Short mmCIF file of C-alpha atoms in Angstrom, two decimals:
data_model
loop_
_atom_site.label_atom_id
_atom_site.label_comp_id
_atom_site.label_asym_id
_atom_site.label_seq_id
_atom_site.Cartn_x
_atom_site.Cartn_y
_atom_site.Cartn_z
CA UNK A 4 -89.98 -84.41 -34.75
CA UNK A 5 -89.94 -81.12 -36.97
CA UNK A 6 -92.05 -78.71 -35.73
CA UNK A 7 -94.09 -75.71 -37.54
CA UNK A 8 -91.76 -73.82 -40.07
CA UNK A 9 -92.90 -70.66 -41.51
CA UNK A 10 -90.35 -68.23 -43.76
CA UNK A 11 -89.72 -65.94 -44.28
CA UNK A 12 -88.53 -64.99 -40.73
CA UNK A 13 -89.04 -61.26 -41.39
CA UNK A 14 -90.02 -59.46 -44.61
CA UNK A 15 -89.94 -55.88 -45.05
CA UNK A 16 -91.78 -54.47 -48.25
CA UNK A 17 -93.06 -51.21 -49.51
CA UNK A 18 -96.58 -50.16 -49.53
CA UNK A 19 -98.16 -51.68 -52.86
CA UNK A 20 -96.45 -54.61 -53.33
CA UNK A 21 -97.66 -57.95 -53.01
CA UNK A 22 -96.19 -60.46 -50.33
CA UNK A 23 -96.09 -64.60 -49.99
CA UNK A 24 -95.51 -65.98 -46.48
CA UNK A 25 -95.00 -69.75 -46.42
CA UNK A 26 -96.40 -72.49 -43.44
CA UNK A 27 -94.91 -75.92 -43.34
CA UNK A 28 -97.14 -77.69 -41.37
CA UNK A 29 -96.25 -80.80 -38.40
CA UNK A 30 -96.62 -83.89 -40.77
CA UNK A 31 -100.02 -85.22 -40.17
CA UNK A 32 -101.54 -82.89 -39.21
CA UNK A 33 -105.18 -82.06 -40.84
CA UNK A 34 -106.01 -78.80 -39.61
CA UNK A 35 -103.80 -75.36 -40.10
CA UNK A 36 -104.52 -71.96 -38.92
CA UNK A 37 -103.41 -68.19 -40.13
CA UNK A 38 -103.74 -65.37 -36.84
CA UNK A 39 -102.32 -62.49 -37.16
CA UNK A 40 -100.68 -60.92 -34.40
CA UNK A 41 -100.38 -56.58 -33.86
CA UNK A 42 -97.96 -54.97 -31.50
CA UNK A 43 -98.89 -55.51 -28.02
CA UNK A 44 -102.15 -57.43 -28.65
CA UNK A 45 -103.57 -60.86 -29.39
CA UNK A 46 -104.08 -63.18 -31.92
CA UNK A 47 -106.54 -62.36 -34.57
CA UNK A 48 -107.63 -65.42 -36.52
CA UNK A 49 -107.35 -65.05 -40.29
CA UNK A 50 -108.36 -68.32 -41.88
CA UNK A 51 -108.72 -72.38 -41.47
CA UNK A 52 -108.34 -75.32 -43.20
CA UNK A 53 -109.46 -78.91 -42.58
CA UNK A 54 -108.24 -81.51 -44.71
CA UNK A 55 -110.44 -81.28 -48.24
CA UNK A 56 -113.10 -79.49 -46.43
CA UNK A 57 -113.73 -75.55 -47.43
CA UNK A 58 -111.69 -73.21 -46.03
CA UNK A 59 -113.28 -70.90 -42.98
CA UNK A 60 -112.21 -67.36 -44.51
CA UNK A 61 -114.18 -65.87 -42.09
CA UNK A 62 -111.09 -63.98 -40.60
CA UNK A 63 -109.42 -62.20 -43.47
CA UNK A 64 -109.35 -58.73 -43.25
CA UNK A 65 -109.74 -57.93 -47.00
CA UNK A 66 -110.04 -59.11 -50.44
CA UNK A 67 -106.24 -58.08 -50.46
CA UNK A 68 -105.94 -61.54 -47.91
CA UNK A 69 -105.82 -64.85 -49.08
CA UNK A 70 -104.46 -68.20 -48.57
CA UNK A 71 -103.97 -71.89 -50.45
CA UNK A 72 -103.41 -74.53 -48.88
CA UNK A 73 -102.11 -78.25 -51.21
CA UNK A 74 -103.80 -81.00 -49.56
CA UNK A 75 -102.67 -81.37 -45.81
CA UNK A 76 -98.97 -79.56 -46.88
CA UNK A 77 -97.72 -76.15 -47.01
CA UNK A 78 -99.69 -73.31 -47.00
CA UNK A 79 -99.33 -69.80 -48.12
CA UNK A 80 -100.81 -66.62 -47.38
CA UNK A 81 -100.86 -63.63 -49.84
CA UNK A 82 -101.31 -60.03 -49.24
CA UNK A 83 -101.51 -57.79 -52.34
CA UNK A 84 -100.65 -54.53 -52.43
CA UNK A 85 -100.06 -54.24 -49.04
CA UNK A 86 -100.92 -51.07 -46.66
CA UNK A 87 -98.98 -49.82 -44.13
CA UNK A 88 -101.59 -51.08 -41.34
CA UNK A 89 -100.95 -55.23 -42.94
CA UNK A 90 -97.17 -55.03 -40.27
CA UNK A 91 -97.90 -57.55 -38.02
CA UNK A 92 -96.33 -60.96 -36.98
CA UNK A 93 -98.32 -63.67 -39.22
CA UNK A 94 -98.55 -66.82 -37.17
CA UNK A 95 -99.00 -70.52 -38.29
CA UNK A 96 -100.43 -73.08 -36.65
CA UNK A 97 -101.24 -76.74 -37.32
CA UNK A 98 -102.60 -79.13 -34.78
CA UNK A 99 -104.70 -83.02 -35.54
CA UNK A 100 -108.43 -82.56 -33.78
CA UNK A 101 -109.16 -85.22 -31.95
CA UNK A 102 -112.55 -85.45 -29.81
CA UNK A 103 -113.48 -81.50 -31.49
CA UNK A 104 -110.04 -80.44 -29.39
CA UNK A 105 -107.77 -78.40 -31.83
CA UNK A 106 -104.24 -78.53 -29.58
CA UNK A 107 -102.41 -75.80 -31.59
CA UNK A 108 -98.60 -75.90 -32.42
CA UNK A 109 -97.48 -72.66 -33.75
CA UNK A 110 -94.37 -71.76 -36.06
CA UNK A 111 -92.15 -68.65 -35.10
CA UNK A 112 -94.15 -66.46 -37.37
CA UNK A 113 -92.85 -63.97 -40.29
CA UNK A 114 -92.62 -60.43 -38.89
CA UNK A 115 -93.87 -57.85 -41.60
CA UNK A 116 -93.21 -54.74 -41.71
CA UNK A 117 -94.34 -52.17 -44.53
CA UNK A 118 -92.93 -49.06 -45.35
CA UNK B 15 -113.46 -60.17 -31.50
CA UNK B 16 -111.68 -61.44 -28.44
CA UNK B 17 -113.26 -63.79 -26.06
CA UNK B 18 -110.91 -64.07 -23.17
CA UNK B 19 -109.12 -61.59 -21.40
CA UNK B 20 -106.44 -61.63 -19.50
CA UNK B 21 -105.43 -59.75 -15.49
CA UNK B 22 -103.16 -58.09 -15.14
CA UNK B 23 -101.40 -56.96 -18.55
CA UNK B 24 -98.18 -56.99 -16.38
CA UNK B 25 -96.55 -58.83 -13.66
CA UNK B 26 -93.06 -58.51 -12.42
CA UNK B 27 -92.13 -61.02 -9.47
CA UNK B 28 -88.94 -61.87 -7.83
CA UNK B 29 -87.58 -65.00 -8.82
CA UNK B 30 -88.56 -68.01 -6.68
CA UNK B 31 -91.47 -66.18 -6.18
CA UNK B 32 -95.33 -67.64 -7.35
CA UNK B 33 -97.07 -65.62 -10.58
CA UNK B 34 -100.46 -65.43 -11.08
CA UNK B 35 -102.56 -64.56 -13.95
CA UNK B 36 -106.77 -64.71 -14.51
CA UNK B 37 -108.47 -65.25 -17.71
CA UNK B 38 -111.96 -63.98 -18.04
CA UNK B 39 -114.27 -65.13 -21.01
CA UNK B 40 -118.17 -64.58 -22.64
CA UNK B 41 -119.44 -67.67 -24.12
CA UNK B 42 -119.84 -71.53 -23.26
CA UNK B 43 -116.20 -73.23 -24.29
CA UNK B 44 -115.51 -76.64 -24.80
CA UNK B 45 -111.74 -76.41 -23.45
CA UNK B 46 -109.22 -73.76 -22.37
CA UNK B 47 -105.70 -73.47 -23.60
CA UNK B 48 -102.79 -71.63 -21.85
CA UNK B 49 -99.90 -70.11 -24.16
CA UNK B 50 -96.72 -68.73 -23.35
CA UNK B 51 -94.89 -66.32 -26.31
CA UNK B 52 -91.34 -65.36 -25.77
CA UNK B 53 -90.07 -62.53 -27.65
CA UNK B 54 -93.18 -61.53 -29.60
CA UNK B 55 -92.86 -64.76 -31.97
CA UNK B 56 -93.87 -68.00 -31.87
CA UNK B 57 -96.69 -69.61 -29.10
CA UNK B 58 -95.76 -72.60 -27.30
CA UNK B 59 -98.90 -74.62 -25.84
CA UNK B 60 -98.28 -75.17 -22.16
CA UNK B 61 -101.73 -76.71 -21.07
CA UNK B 62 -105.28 -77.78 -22.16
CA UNK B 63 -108.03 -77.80 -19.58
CA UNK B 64 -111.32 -78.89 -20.33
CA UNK B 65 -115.10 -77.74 -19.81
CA UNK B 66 -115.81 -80.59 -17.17
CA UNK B 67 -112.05 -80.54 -15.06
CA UNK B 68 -111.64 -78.02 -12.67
CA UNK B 69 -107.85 -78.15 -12.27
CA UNK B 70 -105.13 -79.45 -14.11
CA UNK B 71 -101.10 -79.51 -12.98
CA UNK B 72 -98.17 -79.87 -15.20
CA UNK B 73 -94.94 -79.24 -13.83
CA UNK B 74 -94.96 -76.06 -11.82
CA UNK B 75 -98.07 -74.88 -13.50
CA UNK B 76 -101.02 -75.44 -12.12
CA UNK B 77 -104.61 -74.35 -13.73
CA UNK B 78 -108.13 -74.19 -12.25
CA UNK B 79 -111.14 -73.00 -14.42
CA UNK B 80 -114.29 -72.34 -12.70
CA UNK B 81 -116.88 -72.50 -16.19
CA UNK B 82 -120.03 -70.79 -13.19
CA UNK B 83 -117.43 -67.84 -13.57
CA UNK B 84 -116.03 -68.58 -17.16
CA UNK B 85 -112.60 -67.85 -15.57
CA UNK B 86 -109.45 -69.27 -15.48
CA UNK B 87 -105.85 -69.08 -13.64
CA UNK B 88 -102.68 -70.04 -14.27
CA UNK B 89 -100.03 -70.17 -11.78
CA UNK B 90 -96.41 -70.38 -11.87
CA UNK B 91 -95.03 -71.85 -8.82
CA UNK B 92 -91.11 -70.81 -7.81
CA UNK B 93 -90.62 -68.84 -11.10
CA UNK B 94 -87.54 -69.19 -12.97
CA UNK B 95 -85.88 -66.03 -15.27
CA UNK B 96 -86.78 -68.31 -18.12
CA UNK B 97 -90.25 -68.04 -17.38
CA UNK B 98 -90.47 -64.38 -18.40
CA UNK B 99 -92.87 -64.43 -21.32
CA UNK B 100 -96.40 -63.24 -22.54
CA UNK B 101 -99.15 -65.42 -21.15
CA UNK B 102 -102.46 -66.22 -23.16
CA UNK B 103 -105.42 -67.90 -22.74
CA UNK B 104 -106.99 -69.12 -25.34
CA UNK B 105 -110.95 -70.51 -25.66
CA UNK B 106 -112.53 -72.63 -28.38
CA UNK B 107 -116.63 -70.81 -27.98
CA UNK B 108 -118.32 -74.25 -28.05
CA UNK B 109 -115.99 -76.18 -29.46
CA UNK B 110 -115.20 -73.97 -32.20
CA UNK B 111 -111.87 -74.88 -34.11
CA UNK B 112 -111.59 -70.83 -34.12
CA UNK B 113 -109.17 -70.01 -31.03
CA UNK B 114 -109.87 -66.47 -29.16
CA UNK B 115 -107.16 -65.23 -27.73
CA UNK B 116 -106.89 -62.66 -24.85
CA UNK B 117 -104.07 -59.71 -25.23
CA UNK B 118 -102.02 -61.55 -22.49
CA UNK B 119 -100.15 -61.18 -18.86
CA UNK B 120 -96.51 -60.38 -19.94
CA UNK B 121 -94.31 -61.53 -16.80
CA UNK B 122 -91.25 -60.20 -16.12
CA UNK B 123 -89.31 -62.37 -13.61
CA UNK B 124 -86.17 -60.41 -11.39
CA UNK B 125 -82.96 -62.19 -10.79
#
């Protein structure tokens, strides 16, 4: 079946402006995940969400980060007025959670990059 | 903050030849994920292992977590070119949905 889609692919912007990067989650699945990823490093985790449950913001950065999330669809994560240190790859991931295991599947991730 | 942490950062084997890579972590986990990332984009799950196994094989991976240590391994047997990738571990502190991830093993594997 269709797996994770995110878009776009890459995104280049200039410092200031406000960005949109889009997660089409696995069908069926309940739970999806923002991480961002730095150059050379990790995955940072940015935010959850659970079905109807509240979101766990716990990993966002900012008050320039947020994310929405309709139902158990798509997703989106906005930056506003983006800094220089936001490039990063933003990764997507949705998984079900079954016996309090969260199997991740991620999407290709949107490479940003601000000038 | 991250939780596990992978040894080495690098690894460049022949090909045919076995790769090895630890993973170190702090607090009790509830299961252990391995991830390989090609190209700097997208992860691809290779293998769960849980709190209470001790080693798990799928394919030519095989993984062993020891929780007395809180380590893990994953190795690689008779790599292929296409197996040249980052590596990351990945631990759920007890049973949290929220994945740490180490900064990886990137293996390089020589024709």
């Amino acid at each position: 079946g269709a797996g994770v889609s995110q878009s776009p692919s890459n995104k280049v912007t200039e410092k200031g402006k406000d960005v949109e990067l889009r997660c089409d989650p696995i069908s069926g699945h309940t739970a999806l995940y923002w991480y961002r990823q730095r150059l050379g490093q990790g995955l940072e985790f940015l935010i959850y969400f659970q079905g109807n449950s509240a979101p766990d913001k716990s990993g966002l950065p900012s008050d320039r980060f947020s994310a929405e999330r309709t139902g158990e669809s798509v997703s989106t994560l906005t930056i506003q007025r983006t800094q220089q240190e936001d490039s990063a790859v933003y990764l997507c991931a949705s998984s079900l959670v079954v016996g309090g295991t969260h199997e991740q599947y991620f999407g290709p991730g949107t490479r940003l990059t601000v000038t | 903050s991250q939780q596990g942490e992978e040894d080495p950062q690098a690894l460049s084997i022949q090909e045919g030849e076995n790769a090895t890579m630890n993973c170190s972590y702090k607090t009790s986990i509830n299961n252990l994920q391995w991830y390989r990332q090609n190209s700097g984009r997208g992860l691809v799950h290779l293998i769960l292992i849980r709190s209470n196994e001790r080693e798990k094989h799928s394919g030519r991976l095989r993984v062993t977590l020891d929780t007395s240590k809180k380590s893990s391994s994953l190795l690689i047997t008779a790599s292929r070119a296409a197996d040249t990738a980052s590596y990351f571990c990945a631990t759920d502190a007890n049973g949290d949905y929220k994945l740490s991830f180490g900064a990886g093993t990137t293996v390089t594997v020589r024709a």
